[in-house]
Short mmCIF file of C-alpha atoms and ligand atoms in Angstrom, two decimals:
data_model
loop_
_atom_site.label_atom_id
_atom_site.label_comp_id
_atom_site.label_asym_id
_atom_site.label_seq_id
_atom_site.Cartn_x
_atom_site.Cartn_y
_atom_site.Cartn_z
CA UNK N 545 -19.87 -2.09 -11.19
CA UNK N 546 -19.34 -4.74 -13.75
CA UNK N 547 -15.29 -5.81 -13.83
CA UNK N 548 -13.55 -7.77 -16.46
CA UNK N 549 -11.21 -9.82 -14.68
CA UNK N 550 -8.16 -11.40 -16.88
CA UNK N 551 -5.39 -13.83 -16.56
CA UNK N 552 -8.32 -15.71 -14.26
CA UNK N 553 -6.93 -18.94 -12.38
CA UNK N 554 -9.45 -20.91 -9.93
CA UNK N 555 -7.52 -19.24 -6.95
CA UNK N 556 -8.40 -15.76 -7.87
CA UNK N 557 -11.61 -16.62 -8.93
CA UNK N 558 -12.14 -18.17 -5.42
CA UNK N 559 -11.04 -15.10 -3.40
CA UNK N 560 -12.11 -12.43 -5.81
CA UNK N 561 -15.92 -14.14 -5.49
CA UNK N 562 -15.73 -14.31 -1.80
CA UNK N 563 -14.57 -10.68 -1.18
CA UNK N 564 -17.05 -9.68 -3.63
CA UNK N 565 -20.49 -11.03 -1.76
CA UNK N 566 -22.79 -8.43 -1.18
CA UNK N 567 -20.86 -5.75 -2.84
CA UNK N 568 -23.03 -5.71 -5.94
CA UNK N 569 -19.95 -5.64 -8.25
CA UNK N 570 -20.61 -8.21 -11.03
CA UNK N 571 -17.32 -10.06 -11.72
CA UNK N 572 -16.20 -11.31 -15.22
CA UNK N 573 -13.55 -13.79 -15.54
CA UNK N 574 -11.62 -14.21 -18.35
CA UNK N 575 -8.46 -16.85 -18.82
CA UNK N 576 -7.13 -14.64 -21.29
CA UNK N 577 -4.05 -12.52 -20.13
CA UNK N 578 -4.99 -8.98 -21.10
CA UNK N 579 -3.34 -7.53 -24.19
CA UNK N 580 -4.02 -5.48 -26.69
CA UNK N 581 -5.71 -8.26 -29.20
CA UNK N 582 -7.65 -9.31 -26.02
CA UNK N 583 -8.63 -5.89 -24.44
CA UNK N 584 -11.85 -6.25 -26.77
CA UNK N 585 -13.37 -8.69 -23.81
CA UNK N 586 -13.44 -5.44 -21.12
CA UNK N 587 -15.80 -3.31 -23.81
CA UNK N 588 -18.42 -2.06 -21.92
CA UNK N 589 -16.69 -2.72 -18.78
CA UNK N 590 -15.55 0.19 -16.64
CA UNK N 591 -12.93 -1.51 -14.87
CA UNK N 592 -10.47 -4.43 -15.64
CA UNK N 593 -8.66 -5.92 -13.13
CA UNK N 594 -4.61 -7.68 -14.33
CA UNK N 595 -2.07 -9.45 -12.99
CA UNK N 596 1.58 -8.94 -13.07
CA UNK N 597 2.19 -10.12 -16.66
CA UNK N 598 -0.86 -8.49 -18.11
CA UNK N 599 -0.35 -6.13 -20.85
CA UNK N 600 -0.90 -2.44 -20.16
CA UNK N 601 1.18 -0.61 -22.50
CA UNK N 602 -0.11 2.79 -24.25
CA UNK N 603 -1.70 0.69 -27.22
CA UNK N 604 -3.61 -1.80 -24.79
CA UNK N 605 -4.69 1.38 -22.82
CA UNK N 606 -5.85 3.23 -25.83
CA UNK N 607 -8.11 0.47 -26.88
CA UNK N 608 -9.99 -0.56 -23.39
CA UNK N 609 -10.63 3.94 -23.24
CA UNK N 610 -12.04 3.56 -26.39
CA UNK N 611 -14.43 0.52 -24.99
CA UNK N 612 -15.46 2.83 -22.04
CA UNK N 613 -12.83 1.53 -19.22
CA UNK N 614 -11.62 4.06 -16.62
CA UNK N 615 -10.36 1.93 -14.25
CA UNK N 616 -7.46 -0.51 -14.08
CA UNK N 617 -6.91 -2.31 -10.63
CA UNK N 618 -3.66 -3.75 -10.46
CA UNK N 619 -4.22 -7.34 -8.23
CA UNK N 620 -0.13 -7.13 -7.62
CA UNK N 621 1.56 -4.34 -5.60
CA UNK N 622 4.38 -4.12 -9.08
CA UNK N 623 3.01 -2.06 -11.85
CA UNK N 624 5.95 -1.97 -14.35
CA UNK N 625 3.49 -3.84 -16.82
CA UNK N 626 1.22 -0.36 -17.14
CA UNK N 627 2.40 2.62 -19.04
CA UNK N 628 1.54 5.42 -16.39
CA UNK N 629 1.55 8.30 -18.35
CA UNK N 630 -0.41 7.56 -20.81
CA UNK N 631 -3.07 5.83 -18.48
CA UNK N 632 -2.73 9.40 -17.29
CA UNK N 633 -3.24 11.16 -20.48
CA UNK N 634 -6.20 8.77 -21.18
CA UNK N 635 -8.10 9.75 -17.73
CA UNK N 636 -7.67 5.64 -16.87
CA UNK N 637 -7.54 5.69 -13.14
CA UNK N 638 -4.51 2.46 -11.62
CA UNK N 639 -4.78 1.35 -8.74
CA UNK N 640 -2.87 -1.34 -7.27
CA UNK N 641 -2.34 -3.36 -3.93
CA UNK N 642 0.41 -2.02 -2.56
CA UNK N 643 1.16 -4.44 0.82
CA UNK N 644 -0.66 -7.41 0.57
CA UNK N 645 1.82 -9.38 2.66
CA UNK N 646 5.10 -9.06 2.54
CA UNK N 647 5.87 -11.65 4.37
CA UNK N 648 5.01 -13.97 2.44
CA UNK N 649 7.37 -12.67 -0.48
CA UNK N 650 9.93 -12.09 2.78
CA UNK N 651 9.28 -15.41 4.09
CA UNK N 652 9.99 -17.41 0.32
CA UNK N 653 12.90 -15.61 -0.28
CA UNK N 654 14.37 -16.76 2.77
CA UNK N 655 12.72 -19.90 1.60
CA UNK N 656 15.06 -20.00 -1.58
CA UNK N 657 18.17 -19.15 0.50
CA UNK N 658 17.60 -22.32 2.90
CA UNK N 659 16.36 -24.70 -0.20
CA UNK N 660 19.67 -23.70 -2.21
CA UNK N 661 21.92 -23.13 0.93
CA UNK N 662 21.09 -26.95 2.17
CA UNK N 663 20.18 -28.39 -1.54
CA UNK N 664 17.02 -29.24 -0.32
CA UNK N 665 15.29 -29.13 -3.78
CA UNK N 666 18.10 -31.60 -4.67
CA UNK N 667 17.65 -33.95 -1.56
CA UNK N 668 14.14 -34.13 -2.20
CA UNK N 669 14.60 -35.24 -5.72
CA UNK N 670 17.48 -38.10 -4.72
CA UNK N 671 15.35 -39.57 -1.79
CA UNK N 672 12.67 -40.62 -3.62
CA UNK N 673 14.65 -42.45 -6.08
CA UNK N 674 15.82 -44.31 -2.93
CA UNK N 675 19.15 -42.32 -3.20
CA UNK N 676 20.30 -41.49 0.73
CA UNK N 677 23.36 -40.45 -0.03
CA UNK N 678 24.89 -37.15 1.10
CA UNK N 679 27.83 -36.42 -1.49
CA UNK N 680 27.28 -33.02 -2.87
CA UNK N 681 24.83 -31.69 -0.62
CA UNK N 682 27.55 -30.05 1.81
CA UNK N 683 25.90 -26.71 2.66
CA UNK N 684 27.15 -23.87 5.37
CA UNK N 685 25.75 -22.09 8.19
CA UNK N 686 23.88 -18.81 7.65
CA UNK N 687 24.84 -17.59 11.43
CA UNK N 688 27.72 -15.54 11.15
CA UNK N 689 27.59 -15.05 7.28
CA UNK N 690 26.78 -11.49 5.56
CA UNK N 691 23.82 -11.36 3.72
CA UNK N 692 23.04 -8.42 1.78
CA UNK N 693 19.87 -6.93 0.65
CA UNK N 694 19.26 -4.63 -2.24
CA UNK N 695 15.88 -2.47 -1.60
CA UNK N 696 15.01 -2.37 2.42
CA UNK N 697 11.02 -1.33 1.99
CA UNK N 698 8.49 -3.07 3.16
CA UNK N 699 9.71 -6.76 2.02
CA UNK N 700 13.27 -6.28 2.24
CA UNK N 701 13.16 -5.06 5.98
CA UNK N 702 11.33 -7.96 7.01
CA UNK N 703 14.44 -10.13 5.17
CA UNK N 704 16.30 -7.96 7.01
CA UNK N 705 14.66 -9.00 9.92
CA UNK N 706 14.68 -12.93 9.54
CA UNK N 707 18.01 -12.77 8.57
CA UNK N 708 19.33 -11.23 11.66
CA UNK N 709 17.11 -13.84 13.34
CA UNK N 710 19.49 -16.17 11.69
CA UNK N 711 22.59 -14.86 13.18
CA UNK N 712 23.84 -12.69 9.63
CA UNK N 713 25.21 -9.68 9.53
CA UNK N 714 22.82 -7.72 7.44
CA UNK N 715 24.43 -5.39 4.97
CA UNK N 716 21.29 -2.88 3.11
CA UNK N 717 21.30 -0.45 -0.30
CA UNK N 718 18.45 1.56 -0.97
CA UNK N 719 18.23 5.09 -1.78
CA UNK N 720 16.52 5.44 1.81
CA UNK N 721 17.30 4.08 4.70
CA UNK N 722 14.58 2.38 6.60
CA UNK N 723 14.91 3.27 10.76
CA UNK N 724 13.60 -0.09 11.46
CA UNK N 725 16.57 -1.87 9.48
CA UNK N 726 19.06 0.47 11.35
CA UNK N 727 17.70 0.28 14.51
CA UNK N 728 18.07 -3.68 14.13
CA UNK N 729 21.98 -3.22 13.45
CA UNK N 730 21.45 -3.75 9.39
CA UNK N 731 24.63 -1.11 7.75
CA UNK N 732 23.60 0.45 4.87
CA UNK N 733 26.60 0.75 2.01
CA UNK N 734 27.31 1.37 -1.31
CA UNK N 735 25.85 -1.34 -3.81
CA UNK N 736 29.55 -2.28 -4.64
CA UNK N 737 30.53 -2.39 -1.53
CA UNK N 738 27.26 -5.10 -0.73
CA UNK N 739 28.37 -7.05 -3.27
CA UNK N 740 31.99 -7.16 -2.61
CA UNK N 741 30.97 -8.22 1.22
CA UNK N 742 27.63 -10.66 1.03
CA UNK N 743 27.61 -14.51 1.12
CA UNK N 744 23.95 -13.70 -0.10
CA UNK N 745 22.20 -10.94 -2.35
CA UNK N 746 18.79 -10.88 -1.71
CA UNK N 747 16.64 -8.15 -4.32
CA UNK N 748 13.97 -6.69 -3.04
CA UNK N 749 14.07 -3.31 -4.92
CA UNK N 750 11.06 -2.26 -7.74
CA UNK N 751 11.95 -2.29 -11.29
CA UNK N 752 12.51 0.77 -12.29
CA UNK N 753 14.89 2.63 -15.10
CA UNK N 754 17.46 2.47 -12.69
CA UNK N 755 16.70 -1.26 -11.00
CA UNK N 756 17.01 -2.35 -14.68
CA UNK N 757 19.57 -4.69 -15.33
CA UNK N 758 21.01 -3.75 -11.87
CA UNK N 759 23.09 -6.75 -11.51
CA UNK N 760 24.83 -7.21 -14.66
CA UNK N 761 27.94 -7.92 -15.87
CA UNK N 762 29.91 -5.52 -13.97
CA UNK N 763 28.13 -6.19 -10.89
CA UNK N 764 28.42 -10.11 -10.74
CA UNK N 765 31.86 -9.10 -11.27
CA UNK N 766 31.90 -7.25 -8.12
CA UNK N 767 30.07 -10.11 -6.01
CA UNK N 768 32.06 -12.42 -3.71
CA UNK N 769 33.18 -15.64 -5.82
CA UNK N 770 31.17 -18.87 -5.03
CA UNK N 771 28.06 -16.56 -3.26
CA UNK N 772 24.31 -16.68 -4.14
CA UNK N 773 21.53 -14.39 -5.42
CA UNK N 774 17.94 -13.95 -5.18
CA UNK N 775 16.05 -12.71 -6.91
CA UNK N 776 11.97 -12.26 -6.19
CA UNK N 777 11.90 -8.98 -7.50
CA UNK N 778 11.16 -8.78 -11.08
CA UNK N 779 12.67 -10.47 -13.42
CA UNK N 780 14.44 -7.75 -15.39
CA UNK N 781 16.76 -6.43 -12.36
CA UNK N 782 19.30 -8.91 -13.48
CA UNK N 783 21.01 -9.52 -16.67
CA UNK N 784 20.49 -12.84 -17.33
CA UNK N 785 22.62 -13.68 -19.89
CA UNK N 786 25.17 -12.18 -17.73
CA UNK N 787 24.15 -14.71 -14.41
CA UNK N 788 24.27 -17.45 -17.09
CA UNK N 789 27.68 -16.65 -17.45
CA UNK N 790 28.52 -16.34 -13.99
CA UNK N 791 27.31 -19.51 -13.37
CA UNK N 792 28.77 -21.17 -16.10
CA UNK N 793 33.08 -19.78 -14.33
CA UNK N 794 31.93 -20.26 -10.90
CA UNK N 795 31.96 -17.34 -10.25
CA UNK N 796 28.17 -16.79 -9.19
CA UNK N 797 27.53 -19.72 -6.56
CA UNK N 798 23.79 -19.94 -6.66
CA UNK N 799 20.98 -18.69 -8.10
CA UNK N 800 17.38 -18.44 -6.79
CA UNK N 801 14.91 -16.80 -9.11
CA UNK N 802 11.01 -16.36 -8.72
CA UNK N 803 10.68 -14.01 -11.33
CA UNK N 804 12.65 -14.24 -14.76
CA UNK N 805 12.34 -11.35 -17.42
CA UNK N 806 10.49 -13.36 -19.74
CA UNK N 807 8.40 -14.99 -17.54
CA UNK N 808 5.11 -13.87 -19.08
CA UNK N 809 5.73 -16.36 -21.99
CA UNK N 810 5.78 -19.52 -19.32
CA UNK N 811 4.75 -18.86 -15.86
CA UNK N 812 1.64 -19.52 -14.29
CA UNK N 813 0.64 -22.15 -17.38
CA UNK N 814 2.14 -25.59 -17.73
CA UNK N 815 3.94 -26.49 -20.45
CA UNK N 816 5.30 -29.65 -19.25
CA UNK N 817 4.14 -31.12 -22.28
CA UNK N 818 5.39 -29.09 -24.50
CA UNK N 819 9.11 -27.65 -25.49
CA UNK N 820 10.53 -24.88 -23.63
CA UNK N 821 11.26 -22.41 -26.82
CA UNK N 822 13.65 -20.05 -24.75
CA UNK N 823 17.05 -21.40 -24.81
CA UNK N 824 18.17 -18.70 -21.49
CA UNK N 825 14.98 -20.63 -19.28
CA UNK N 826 15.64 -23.40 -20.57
CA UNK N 827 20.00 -23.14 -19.85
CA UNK N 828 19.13 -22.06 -16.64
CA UNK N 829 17.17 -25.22 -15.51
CA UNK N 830 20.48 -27.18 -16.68
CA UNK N 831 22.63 -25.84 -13.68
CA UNK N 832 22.25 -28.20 -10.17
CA UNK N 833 22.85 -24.50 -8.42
CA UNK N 834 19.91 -23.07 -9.86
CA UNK N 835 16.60 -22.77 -8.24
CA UNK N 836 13.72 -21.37 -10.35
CA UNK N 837 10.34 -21.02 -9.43
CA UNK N 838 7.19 -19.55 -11.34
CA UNK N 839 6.23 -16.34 -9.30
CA UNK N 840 4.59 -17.31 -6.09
CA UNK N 841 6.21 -15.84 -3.58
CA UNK N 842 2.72 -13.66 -3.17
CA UNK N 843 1.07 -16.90 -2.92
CA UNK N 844 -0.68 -17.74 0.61
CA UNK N 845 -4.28 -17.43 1.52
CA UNK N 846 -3.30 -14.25 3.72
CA UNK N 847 -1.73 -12.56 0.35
CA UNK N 848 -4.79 -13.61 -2.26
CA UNK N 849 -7.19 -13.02 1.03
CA UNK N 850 -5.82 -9.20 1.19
CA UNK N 851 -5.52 -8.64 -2.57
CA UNK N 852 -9.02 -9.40 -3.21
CA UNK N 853 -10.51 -7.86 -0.23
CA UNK N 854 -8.05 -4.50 -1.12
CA UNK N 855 -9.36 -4.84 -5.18
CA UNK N 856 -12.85 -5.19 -3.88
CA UNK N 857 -12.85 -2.12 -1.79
CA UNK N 858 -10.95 0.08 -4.69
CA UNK N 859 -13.79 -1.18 -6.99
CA UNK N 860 -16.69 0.28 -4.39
CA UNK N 861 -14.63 3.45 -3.74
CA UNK N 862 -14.24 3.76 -7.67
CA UNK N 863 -17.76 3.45 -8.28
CA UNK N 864 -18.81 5.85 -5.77
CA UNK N 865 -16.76 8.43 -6.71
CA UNK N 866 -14.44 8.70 -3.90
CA UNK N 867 -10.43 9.08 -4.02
CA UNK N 868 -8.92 5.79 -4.30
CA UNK N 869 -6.34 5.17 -1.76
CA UNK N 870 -4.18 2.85 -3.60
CA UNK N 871 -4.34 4.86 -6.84
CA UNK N 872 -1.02 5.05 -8.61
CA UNK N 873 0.36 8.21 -10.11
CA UNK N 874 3.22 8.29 -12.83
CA UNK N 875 5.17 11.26 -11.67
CA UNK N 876 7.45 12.35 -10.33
CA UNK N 877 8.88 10.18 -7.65
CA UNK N 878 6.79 7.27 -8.71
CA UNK N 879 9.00 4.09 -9.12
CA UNK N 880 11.12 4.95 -5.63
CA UNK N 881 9.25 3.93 -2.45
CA UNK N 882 5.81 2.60 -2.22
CA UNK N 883 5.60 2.26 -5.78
CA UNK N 884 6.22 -0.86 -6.57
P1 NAD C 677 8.58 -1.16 -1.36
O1 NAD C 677 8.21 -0.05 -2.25
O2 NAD C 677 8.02 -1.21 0.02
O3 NAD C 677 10.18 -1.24 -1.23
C1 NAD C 677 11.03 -1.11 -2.33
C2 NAD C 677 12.34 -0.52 -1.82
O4 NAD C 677 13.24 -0.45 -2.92
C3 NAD C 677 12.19 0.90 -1.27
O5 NAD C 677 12.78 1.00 0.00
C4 NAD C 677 12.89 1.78 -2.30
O6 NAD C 677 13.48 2.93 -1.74
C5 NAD C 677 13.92 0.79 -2.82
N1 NAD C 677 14.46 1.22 -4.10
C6 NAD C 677 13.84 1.87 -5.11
N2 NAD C 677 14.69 2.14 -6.11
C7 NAD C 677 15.88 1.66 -5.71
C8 NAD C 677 17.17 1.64 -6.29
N3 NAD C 677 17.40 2.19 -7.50
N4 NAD C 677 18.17 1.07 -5.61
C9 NAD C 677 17.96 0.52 -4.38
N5 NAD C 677 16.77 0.51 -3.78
C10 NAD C 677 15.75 1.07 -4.44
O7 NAD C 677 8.24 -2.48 -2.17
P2 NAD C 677 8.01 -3.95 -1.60
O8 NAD C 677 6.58 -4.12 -1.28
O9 NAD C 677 9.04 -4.26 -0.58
O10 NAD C 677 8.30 -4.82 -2.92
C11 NAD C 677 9.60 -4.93 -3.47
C12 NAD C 677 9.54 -5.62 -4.82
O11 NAD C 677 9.07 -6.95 -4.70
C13 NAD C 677 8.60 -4.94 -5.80
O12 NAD C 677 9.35 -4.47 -6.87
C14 NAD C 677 7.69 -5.99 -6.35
O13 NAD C 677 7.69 -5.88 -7.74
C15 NAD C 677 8.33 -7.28 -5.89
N6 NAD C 677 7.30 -8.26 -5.51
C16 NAD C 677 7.42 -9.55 -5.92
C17 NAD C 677 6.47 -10.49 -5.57
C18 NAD C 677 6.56 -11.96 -5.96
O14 NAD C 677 5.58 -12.69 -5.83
N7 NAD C 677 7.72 -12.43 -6.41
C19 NAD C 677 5.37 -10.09 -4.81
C20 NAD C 677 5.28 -8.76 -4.39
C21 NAD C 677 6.25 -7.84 -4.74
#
């Protein structure tokens, strides 16, 4: 089967090749983030294969139907970007990967807790320069702090996990509780009541009409003054005009974010020559409490190692007419869990 491949960096290129060998699938790589001015490069091709800030919206999926696509094979276990229903109404099969590794999202967003915790990313920075000093890198102790994450599926239970390694009490909200989180001691409460209670908020629910904006105003409100969030969900599960804010009284202690709602503008390109145009990015890299990365908390060889071996695999079972077991539906229970 011929695939048009977009948002194409070396890496994917790399693993995609290698999983394809001797599968007969002819691979097409475009740079080009898919939209709906660029969905004229999959004509002809019956599947395209997108990243997480590829467009897939009901326009985008109108146009690569009308070029003779039917499949779209999400490389990301997130599929916010595509517009279910009408992929649906325009017999467009998704699929997606939905468990590629979660610990390596689990692992980095413990990763971010440590780094911001301990101002590593600040020590590292102040050494080189020859600067040994310690003033304002006073961190605390995980052990015996309460860490609370938001969405316990397959990510968040292994934070879960680590964190009780660390000595936390682990405090959970989901709409389901996960047997392996209780069965490790992890209490799930209300959302308010995880807020009120955490040193650290850790996200690891889907975005979703409900996930939207989850931790706004109100919510930061809510949180204990002086603790820290992460966030390596998606970017749109906080209000970040709202976190700016926080930041800006104290009142929000530290922020780690690998995803940020706008992120398909910047991340994954450099634009280190250039001016950063968004004035909320670019406020956010002002604060010394503020750790931002671009999206690569999916990013080990394990991760791009299963994604391309799990794409290549829903390509073969596409083309030879079999059900595809990581084929998305839209309805009705599709955002909760495993969906995302
Ligand atoms: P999962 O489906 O296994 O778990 C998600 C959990 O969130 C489920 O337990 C579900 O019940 C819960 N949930 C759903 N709606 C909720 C709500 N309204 N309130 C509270 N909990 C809710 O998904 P996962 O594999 O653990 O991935 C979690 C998220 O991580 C996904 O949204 C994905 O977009 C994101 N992700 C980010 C990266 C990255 O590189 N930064 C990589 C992979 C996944």
């Amino acid at each position: 089967m011929r695939i048009a491949v977009f948002s194409t960096k070396s890496y994917d290129r790399t693993f995609l090749e290698a999983a394809a060998q001797g599968s007969g699938h002819e691979l097409r790589f475009f740079e080009a983030r898919q939209t709906r001015d660029t969905s004229g490069l999959a004509r002809g091709f019956p599947a395209v294969c997108i990243f997480v800030n590829d467009e897939a919206d009901e326009a985008t999926l109108e146009a690569l139907a009308e070029g003779g696509t039917r499949l779209v094979a999400c490389r990301c276990a997130g599929v916010n970007q595509v517009d279910l229903r009408a992929a649906k109404r325009l017999g467009l099969t998704v699929a997606r990967v939905p468990a590629y590794s979660p610990h390596a999202v689990a692992e980095y967003a413990v990763g971010l807790i440590l780094a911001l915790n301990r101002h590593i990313h600040r020590a590292f920075n102040r050494v080189r320069e020859g600067n040994f000093a310690l003033d304002g890198l006073l961190g605390f102790d995980l052990h015996g702090k309460t860490a609370g994450v938001v969405g316990t599926g397959k990510i968040g239970a292994i934070v879960a996990k680590i964190l009780d390694g660390f000595g936390c009490r682990v405090l959970a909200f989901d709409k389901y509780v996960n047997p392996g989180c209780t069965a490790l001691g992890v209490s799930y409460v209300g959302l308010d009541e995880l807020l009120a209670a955490s040193d650290v908020v850790t996200l690891h629910c889907p975005l979703t009409p409900e996930t939207d904006r989850l931790i706004n105003a109100d919510a930061l409100a809510t949180m204990k003054p002086g603790a820290m969030l992460v966030n390596t969900s998606r970017g749109e599960v906080i209000d970040t005009a709202a976190v700016i804010d926080a930041l800006k009284s104290g009142r929000l202690g530290y922020l780690g974010l690998d995803v940020y709602e706008e992120e398909e503008n910047f991340f994954f390109e450099d634009f280190s020559d250039r001016v950063i145009q968004d004035d909320v990015l670019a406020r956010l890299l002002t604060f010394p409490n503020v750790l931002i990365t671009g999206h690569q908390a999916f990013f080990t060889r394990e991760a791009l190692g299963n994604i391309a071996e799990t794409m290549v695999a829903s390509f073969t079972a596409f083309e030879q007419g079999r059900e595809l077991p990581n084929k998305v539906e839209p309805e009705p229970a599709a955002p909760v869990r495993g969906e995302s």
